[in-house]
Structure formats: C-alpha cells, structure tokens
PDB file of C-alpha atoms in Angstrom:
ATOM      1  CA  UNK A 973     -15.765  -5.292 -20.536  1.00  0.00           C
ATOM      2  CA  UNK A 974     -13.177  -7.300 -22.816  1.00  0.00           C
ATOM      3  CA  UNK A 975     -10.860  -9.835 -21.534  1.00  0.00           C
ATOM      4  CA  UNK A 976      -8.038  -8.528 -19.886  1.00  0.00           C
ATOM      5  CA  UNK A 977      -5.172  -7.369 -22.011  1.00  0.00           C
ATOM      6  CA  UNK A 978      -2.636  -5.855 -19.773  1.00  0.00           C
ATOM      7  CA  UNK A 979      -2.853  -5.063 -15.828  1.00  0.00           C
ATOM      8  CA  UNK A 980      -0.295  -2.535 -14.776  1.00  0.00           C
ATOM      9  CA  UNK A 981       1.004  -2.656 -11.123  1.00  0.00           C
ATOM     10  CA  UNK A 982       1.684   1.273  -9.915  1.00  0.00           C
ATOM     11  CA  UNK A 983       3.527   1.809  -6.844  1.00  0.00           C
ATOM     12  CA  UNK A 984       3.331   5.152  -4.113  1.00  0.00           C
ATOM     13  CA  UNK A 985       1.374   7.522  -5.672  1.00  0.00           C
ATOM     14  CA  UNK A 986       0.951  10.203  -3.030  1.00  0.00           C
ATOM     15  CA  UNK A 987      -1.077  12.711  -4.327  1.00  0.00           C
ATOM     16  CA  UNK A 988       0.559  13.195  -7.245  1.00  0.00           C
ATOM     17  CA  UNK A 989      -1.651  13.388  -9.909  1.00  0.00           C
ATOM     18  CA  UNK A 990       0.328  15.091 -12.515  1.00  0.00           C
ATOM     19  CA  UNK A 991       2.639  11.953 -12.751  1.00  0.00           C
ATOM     20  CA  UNK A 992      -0.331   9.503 -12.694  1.00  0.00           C
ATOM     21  CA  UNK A 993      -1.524  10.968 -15.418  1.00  0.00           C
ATOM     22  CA  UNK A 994       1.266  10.916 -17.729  1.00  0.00           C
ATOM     23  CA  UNK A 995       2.091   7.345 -16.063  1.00  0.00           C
ATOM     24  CA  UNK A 996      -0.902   6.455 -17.490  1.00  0.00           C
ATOM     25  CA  UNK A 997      -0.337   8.085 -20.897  1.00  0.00           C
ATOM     26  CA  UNK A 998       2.896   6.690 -21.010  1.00  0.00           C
ATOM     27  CA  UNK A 999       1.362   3.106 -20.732  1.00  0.00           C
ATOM     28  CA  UNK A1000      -1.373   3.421 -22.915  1.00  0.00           C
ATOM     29  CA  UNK A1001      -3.794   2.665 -20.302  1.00  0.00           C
ATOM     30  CA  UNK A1002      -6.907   0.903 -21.767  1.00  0.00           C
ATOM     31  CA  UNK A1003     -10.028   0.708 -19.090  1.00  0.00           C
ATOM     32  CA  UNK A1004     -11.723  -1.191 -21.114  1.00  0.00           C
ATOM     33  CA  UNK A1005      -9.089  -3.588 -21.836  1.00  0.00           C
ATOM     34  CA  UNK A1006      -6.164  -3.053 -19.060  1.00  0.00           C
ATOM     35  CA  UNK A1007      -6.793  -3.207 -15.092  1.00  0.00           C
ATOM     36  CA  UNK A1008      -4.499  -0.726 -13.307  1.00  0.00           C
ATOM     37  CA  UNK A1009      -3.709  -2.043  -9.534  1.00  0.00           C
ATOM     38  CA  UNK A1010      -2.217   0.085  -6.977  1.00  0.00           C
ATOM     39  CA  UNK A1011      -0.276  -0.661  -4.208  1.00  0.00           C
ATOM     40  CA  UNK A1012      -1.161   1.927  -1.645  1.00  0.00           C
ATOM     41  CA  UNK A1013      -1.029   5.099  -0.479  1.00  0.00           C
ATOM     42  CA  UNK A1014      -2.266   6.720  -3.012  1.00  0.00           C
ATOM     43  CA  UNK A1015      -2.947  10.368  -1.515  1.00  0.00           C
ATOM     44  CA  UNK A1016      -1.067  12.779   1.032  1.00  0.00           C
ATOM     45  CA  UNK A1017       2.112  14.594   0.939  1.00  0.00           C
ATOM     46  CA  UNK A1018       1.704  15.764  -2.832  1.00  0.00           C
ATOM     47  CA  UNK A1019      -0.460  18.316  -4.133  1.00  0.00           C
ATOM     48  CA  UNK A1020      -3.206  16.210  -6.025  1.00  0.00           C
ATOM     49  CA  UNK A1021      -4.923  14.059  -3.504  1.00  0.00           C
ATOM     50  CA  UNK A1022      -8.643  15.202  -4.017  1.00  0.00           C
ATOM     51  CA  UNK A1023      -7.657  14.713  -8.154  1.00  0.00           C
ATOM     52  CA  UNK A1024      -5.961  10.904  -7.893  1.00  0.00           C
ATOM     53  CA  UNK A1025      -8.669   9.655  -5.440  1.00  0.00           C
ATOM     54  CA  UNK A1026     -11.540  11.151  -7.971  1.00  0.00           C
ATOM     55  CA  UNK A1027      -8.774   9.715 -10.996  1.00  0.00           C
ATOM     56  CA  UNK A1028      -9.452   6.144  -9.508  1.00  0.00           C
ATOM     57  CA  UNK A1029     -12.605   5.775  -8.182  1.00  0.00           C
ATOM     58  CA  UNK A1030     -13.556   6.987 -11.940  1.00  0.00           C
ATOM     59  CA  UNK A1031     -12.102   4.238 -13.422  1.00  0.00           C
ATOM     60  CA  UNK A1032     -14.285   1.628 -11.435  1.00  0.00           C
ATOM     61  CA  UNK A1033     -14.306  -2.129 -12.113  1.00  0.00           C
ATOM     62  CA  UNK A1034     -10.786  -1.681 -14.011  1.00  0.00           C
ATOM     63  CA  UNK A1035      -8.966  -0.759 -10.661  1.00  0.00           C
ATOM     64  CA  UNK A1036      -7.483  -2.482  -7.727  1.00  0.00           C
ATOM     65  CA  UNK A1037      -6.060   0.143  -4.734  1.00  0.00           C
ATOM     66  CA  UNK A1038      -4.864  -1.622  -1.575  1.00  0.00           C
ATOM     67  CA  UNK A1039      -5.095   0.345   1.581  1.00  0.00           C
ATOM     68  CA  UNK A1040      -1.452   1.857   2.825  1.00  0.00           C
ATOM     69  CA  UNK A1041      -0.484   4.056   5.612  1.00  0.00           C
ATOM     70  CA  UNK A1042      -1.151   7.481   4.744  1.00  0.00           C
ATOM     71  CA  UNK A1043      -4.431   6.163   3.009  1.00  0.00           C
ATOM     72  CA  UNK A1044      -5.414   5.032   7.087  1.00  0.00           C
ATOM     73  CA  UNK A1045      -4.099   8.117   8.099  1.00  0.00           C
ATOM     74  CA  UNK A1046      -6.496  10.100   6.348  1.00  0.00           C
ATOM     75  CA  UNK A1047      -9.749   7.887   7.371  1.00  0.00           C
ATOM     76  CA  UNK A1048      -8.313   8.280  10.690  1.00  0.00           C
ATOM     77  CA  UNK A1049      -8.056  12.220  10.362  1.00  0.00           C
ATOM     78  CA  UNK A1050     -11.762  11.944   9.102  1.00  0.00           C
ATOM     79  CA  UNK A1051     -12.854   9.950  12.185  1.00  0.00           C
ATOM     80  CA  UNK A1052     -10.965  12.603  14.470  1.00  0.00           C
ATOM     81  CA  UNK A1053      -8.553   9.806  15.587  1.00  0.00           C
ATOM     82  CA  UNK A1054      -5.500  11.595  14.897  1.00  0.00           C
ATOM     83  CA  UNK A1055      -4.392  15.356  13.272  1.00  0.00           C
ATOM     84  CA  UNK A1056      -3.120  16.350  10.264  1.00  0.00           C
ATOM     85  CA  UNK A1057       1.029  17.691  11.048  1.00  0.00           C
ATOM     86  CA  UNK A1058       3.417  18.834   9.143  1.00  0.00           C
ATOM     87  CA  UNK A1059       3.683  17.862   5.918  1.00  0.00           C
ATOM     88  CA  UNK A1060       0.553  16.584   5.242  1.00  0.00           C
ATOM     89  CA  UNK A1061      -1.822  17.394   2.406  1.00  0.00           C
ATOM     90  CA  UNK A1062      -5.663  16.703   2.760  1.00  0.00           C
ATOM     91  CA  UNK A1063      -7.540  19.552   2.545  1.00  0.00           C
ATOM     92  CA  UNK A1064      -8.520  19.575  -0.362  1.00  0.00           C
ATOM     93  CA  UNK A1065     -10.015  15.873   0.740  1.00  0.00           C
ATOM     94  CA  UNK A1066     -11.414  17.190   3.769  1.00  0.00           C
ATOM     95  CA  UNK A1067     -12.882  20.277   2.183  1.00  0.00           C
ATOM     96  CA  UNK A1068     -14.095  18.603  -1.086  1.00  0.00           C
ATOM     97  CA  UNK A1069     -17.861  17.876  -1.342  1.00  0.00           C
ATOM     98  CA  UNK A1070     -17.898  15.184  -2.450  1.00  0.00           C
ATOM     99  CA  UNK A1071     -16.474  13.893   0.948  1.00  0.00           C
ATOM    100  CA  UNK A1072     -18.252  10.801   2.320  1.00  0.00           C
ATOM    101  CA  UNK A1073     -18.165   9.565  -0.953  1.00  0.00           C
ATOM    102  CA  UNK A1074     -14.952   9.588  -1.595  1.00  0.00           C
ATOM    103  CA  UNK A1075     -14.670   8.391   2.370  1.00  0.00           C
ATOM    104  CA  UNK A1076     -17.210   5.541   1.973  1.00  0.00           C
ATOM    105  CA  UNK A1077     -14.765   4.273  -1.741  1.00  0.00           C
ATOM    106  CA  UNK A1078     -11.324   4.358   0.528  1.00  0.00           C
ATOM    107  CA  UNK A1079     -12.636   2.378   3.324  1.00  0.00           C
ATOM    108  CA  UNK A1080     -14.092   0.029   1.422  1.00  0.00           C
ATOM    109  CA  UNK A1081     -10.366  -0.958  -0.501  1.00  0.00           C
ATOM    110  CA  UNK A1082      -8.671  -4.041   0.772  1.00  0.00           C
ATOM    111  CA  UNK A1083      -5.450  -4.399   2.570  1.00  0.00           C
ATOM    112  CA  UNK A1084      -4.237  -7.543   0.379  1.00  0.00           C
ATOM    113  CA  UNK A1085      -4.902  -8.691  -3.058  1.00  0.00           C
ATOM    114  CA  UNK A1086      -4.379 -11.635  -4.432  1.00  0.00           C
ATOM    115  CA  UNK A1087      -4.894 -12.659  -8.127  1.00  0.00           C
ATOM    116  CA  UNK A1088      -2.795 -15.662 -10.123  1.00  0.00           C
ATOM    117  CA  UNK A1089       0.210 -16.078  -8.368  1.00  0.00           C
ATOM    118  CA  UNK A1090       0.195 -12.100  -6.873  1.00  0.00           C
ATOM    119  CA  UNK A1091      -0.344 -11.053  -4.209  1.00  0.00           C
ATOM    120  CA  UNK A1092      -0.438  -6.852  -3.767  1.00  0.00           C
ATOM    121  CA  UNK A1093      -0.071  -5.014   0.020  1.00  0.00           C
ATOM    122  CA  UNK A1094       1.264  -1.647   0.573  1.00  0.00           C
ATOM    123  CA  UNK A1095       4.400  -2.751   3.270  1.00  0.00           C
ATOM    124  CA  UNK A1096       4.939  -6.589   3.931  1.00  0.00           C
ATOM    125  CA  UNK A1097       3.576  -9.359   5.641  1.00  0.00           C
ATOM    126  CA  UNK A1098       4.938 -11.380   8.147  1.00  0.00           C
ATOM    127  CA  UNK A1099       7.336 -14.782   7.353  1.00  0.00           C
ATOM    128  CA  UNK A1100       5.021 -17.077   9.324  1.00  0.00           C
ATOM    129  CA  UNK A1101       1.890 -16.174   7.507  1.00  0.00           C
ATOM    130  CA  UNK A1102       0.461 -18.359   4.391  1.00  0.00           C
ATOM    131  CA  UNK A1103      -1.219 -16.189   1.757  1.00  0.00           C
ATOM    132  CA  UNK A1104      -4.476 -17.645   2.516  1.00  0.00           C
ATOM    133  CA  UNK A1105      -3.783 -16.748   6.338  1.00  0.00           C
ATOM    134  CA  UNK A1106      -2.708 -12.854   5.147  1.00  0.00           C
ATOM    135  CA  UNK A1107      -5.768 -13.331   2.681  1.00  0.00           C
ATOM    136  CA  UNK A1108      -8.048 -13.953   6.040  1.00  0.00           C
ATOM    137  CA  UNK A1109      -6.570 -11.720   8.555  1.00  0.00           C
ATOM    138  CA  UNK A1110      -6.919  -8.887   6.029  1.00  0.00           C
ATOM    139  CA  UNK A1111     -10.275  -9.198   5.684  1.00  0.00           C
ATOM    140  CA  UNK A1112     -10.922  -8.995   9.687  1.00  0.00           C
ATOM    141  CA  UNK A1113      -9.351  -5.384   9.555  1.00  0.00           C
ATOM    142  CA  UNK A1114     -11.792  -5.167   5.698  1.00  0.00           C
ATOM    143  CA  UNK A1115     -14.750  -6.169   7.717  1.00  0.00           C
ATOM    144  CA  UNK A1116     -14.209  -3.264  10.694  1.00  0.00           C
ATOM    145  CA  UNK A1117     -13.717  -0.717   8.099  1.00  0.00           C
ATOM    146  CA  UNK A1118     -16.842  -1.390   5.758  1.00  0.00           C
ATOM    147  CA  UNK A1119     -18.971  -1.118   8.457  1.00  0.00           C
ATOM    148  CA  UNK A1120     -21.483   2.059   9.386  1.00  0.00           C
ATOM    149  CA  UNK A1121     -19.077   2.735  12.679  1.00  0.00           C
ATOM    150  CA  UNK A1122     -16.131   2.140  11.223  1.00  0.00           C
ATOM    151  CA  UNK A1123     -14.931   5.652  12.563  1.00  0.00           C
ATOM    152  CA  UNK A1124     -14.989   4.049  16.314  1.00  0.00           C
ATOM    153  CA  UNK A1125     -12.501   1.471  15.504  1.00  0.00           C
ATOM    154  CA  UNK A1126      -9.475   3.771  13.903  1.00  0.00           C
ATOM    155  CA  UNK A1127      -8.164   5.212  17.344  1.00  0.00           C
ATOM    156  CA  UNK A1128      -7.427   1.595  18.174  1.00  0.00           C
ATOM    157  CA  UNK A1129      -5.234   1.012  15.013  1.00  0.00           C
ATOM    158  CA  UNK A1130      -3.044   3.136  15.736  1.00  0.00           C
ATOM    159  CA  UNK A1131       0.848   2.540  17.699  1.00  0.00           C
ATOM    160  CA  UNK A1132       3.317   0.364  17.620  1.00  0.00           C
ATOM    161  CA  UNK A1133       2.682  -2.758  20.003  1.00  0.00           C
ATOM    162  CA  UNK A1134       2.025  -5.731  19.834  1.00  0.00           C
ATOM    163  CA  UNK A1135       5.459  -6.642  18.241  1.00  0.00           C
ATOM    164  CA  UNK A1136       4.965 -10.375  18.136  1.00  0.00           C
ATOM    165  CA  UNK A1137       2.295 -11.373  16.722  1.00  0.00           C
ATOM    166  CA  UNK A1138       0.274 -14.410  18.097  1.00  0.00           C
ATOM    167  CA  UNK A1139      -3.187 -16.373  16.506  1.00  0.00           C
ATOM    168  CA  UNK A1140      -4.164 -15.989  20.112  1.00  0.00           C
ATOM    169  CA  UNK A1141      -4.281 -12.081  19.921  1.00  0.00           C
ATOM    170  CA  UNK A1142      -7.878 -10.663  19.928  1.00  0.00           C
ATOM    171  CA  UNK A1143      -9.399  -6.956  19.450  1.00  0.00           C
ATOM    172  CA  UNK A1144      -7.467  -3.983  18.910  1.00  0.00           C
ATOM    173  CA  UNK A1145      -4.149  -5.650  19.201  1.00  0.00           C
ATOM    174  CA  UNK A1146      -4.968  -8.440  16.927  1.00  0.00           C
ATOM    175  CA  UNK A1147      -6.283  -5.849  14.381  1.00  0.00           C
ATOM    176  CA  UNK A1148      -3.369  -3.335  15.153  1.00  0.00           C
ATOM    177  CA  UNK A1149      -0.565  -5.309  14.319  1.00  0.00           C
ATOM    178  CA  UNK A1150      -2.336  -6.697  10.800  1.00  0.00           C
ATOM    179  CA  UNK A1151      -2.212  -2.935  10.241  1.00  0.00           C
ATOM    180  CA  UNK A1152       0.981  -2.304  10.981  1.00  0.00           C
ATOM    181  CA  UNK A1153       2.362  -5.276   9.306  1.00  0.00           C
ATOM    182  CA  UNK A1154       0.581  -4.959   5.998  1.00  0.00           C
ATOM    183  CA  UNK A1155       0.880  -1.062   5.849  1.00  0.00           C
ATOM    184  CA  UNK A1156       3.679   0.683   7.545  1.00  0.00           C
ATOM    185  CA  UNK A1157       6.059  -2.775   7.801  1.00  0.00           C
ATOM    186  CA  UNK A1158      10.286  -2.686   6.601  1.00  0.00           C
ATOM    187  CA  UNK A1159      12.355  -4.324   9.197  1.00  0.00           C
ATOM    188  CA  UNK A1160      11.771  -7.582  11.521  1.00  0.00           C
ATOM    189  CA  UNK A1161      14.465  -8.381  14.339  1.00  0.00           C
ATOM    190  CA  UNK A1162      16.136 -11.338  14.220  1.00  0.00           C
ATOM    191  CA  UNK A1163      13.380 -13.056  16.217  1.00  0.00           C
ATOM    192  CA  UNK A1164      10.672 -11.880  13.962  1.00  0.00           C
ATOM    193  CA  UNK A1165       9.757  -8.641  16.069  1.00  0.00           C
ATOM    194  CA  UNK A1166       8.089  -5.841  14.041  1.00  0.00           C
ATOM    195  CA  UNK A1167      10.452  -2.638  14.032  1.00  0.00           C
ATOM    196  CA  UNK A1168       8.549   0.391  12.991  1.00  0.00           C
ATOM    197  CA  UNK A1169      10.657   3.145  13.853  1.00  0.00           C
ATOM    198  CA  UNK A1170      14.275   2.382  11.244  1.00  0.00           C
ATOM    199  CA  UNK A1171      14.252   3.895   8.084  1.00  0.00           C
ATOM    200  CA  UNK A1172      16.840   4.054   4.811  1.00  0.00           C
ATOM    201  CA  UNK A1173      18.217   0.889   3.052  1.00  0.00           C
ATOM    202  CA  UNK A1174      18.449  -2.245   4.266  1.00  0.00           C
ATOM    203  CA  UNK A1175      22.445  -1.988   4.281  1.00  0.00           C
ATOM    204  CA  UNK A1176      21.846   0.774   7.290  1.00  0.00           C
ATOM    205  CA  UNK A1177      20.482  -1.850   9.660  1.00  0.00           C
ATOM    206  CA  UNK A1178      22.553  -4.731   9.726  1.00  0.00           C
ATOM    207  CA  UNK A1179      21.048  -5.991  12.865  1.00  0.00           C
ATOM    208  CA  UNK A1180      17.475  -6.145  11.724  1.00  0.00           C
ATOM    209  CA  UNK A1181      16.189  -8.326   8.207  1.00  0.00           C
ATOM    210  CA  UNK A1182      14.024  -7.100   5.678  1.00  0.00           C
ATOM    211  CA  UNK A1183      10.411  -8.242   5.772  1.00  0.00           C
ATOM    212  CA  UNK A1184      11.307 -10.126   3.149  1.00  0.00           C
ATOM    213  CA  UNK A1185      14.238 -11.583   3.539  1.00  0.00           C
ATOM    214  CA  UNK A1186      13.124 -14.366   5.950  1.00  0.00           C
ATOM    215  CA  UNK A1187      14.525 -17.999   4.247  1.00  0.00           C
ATOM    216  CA  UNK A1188      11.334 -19.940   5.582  1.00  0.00           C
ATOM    217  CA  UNK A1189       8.902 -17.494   4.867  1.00  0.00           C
ATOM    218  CA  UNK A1190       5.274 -19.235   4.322  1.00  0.00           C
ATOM    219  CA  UNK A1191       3.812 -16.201   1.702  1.00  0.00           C
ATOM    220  CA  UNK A1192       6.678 -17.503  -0.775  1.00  0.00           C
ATOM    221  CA  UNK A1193       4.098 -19.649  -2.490  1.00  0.00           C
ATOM    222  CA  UNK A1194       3.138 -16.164  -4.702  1.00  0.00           C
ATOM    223  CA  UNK A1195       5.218 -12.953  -5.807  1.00  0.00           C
ATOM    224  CA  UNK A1196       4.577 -10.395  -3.466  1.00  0.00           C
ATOM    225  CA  UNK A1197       4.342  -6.660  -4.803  1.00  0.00           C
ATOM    226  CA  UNK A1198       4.729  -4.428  -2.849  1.00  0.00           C
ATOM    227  CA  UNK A1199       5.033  -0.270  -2.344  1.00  0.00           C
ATOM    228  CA  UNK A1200       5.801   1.653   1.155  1.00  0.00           C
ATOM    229  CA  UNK A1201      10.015   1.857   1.252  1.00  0.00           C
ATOM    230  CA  UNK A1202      11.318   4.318  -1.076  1.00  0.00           C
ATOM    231  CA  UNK A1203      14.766   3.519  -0.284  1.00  0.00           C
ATOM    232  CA  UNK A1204      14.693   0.303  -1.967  1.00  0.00           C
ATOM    233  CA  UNK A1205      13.620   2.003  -4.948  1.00  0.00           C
ATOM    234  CA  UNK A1206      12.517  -0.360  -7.531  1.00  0.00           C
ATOM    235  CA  UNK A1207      13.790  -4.086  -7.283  1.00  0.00           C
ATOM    236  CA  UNK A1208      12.543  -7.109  -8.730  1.00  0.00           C
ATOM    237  CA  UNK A1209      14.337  -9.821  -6.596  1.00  0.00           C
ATOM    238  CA  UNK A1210      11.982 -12.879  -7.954  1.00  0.00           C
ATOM    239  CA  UNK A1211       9.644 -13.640  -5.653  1.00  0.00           C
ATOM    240  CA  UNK A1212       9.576  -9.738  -3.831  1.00  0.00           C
ATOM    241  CA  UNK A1213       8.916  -7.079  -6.461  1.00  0.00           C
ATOM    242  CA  UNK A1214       9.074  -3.574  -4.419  1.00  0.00           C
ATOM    243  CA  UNK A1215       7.373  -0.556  -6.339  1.00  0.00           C
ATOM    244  CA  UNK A1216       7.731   2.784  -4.279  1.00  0.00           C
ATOM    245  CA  UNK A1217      10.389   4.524  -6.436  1.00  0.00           C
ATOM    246  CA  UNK A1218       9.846   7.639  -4.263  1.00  0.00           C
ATOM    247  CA  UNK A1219       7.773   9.823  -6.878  1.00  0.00           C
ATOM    248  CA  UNK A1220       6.276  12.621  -4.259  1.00  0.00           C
ATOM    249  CA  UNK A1221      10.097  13.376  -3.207  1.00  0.00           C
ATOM    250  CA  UNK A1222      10.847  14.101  -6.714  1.00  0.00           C
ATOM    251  CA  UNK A1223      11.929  10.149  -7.721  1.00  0.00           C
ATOM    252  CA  UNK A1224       9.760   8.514 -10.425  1.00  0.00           C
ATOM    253  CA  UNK A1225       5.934   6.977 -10.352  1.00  0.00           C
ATOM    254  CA  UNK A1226       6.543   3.603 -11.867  1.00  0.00           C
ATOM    255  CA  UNK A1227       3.913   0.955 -12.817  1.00  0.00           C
ATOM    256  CA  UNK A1228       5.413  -2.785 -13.747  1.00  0.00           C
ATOM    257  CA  UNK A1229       3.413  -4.816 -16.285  1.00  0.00           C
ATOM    258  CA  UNK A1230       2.658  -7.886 -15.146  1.00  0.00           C
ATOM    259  CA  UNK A1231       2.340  -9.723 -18.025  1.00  0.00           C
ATOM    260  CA  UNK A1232       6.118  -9.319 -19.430  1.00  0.00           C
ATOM    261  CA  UNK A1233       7.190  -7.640 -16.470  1.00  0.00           C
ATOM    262  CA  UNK A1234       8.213  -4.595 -18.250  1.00  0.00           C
ATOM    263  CA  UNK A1235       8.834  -1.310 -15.776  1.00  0.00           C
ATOM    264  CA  UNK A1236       7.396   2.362 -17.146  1.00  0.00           C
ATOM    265  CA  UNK A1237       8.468   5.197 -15.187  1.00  0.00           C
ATOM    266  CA  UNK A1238       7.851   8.903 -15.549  1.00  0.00           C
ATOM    267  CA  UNK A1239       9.888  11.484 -13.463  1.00  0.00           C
ATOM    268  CA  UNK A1240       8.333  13.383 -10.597  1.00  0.00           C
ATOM    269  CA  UNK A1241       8.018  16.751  -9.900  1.00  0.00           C
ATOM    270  CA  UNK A1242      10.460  18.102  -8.176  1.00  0.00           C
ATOM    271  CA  UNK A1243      10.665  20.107  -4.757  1.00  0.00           C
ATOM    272  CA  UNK A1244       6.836  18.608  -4.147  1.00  0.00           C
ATOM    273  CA  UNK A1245       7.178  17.248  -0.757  1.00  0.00           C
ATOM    274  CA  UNK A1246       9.969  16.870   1.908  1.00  0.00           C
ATOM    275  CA  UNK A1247      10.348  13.526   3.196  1.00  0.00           C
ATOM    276  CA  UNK A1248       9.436  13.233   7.152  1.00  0.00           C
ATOM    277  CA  UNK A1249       7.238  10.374   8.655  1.00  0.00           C
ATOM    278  CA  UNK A1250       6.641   7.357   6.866  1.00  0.00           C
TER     279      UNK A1250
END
C-alpha cells in the first residue's frame, strides 16, 4: 500500500448505499492511496445496509468505521437483546448469509479513533475526559465486544443511567455510560449530567450545553469529529467538526478531507426514511 495521499472523514451513513457510492465517486476515492474513516452508524433506517456494510468491510486496511448507535443496535438485535421497531431496516443483515461475518467485522470496530491530532467517535465524549482517558475507556467496552460471548454483555448496555459518570463506576454501569456517551451523546446539564432524551438544535435547549461546548473540557488537546446530531448539520467550529448532515432523511452524505479540510457532499435520496428515535 502507498503512503497515504488523502483520508476522507464521512459522516451518518445509514444504510444508504446509493449516496456512498457516488460520495465516493465524487471524491475520487483511491484505496490504494486514500483511507476513508467513518464516523458511525453506518447501517439502519435506509435501504442499503447489507450493501454499505459489504461496501466497507471490502475495502479493508484503507478503512476506519467507529461504532455508533444504530450500529449497537443491530449487534444487540443479533444477540436478542432488544427488537427491531418501527423504522428500522436490517433484514436484509439479519437474513444475509454471510451473517456472522459481517457480525464478527462490526463488533470488532472501535468506539474512538485517534490518529495525528483527531480523534473520530460517533456522539461526544465527556468534558472531564483526556483523549488518552476516552482512548482507554473505549477500549474496555472494545475488549467486551471482541470477545466469543460478547452477545451476553449487550442487554447490559442498554438505558439511560448512570448520568454522572465516576472512575469509581464498575460493570455494566461503568460500560453503559461509555456507551452512551460516545454513541448516542448531544446535551450535558449544567452540572455535566448526560441528557439522552432532547433532540433538535442546540438553540431549543437553552438550559442544557452541547457536549461540546464545555470551556474546560480536557479532550481539547485534539479536533474531535464527530457524526450522530443531524440538526447541527455540518459545522466546523475549530476544535469540534460535526459530520451528520442528515443524508437517510433526504439531507446530504458528506465526507471532509482532512488534509485541506475541504467538505464533498452529494444529495440524498429523498422520502428514504422518516426520522423517529435517535
């Protein structure tokens, strides 16, 4: 493989293969050259799970994927932690036959990466945490995951407490709220309490702060990218650079180029998905 020339940062892709594919013809994607990293949740809602997941794990060494929520969701489903509702689309996962692997690829992804200076998770991470403390505490929930009974460990990472989060936390809460934080995460209270449940813009919540927003926050030694809140749309605000443009409710699939930090977008399809949980 040659030195890298590019590496493209693609936010929410959702099962929306159509787009990834002319995102990726639209950037001139090079696997041998380029690396392509992707900030989570790449399948449900849209029609073309089974086709991105296969897309990606074809293109090997050359791609990063974090883990996001809807990625969990679907090892979850798999495990028969949780049910598919309404609105979701797997399937054609759950029917394909190439199932455990495509199982066995997904579990194995990270929750945080961090190369020179970035650092890539699907939501946010929390204002008292160092990148080298995210870095660890992701690989806890990593290390559950990659193992052969991972599927007794996804029941416990799911809900919505603990709020606070504490180095003396152990087991399922410990590992629950790393979850939450680094995958379904928007809005902290004003004493640094995960909120799960608002929604919309930040402007809609005037109570509550952005994930981000925290002055003191300890990750600020690297730019964070980040996908999950399509209401923020695309922003680069310096040292936050937010990448879920909102493709599978007929918004855009964008990927950023980290190198000049020029943004490519192509349009979605419209009509493919209604927006209801997260």
């Amino acid at each position: 493989m040659l030195p890298c020339r590019y590496r493209y940062v693609i936010g929410d892709i959702q099962g929306c293969d159509a787009e990834l594919d002319a995102l990726l013809r639209e950037i001139d994607f090079d696997p041998v050259q380029d690396r392509l990293w992707v900030a989570g949740d790449m399948i449900n809602r849209g029609p073309g799970s089974l086709a991105v997941l296969r897309r990606l794990m074809a293109l090997g060494d050359s791609v990063v994927c974090v883990l996001g929520n809807h990625d969990l969701f679907f090892l979850a489903v798999v495990a028969g932690a949780v049910s598919q509702g309404e609105g979701d689309t797997l399937h054609d996962l759950l029917e394909a036959p190439d199932l455990s692997e495509l199982v066995d690829w997904l579990r194995c992804r990270p929750l945080l990466h961090v190369e020179q200076g970035f650092a890539m998770v699907h939501a946010g991470l929390l204002p008292s945490w160092t990148i080298a403390q995210a870095r660890s505490l992701a690989c806890e929930v990593e290390h559950v995951l990659s193992r052969a009974d991972w599927q007794a460990c996804l029941g416990d990472l799911w809900g919505g407490k603990p709020v606070l989060w504490s180095e003396d936390l152990i087991g399922p809460d410990r590992l629950r709220i790393i979850v939450n934080t680094m995958c379904r995460l928007r809005f902290l209270s004003l004493d640094d309490c995960i909120e799960l449940k608002p929604k919309g813009p930040p402007e809609a919540w005037p109570r509550l702060r952005p994930w981000y927003a925290h002055p003191l926050a300890q990750w600020r030694t690297h730019t964070v990218l980040h996908g999950h809140w399509s209401a923020l749309g695309y922003r680069d605000m310096g040292e936050v650079i937010s990448l879920d443009t909102g493709c599978v409710w007929g918004g855009r699939l964008s990927a950023l180029r980290l190198e000049d930090r020029r943004l490519f977008q192509v349009e979605g399809q419209p009509g493919c998905a209604s927006e209801t949980g997260d």
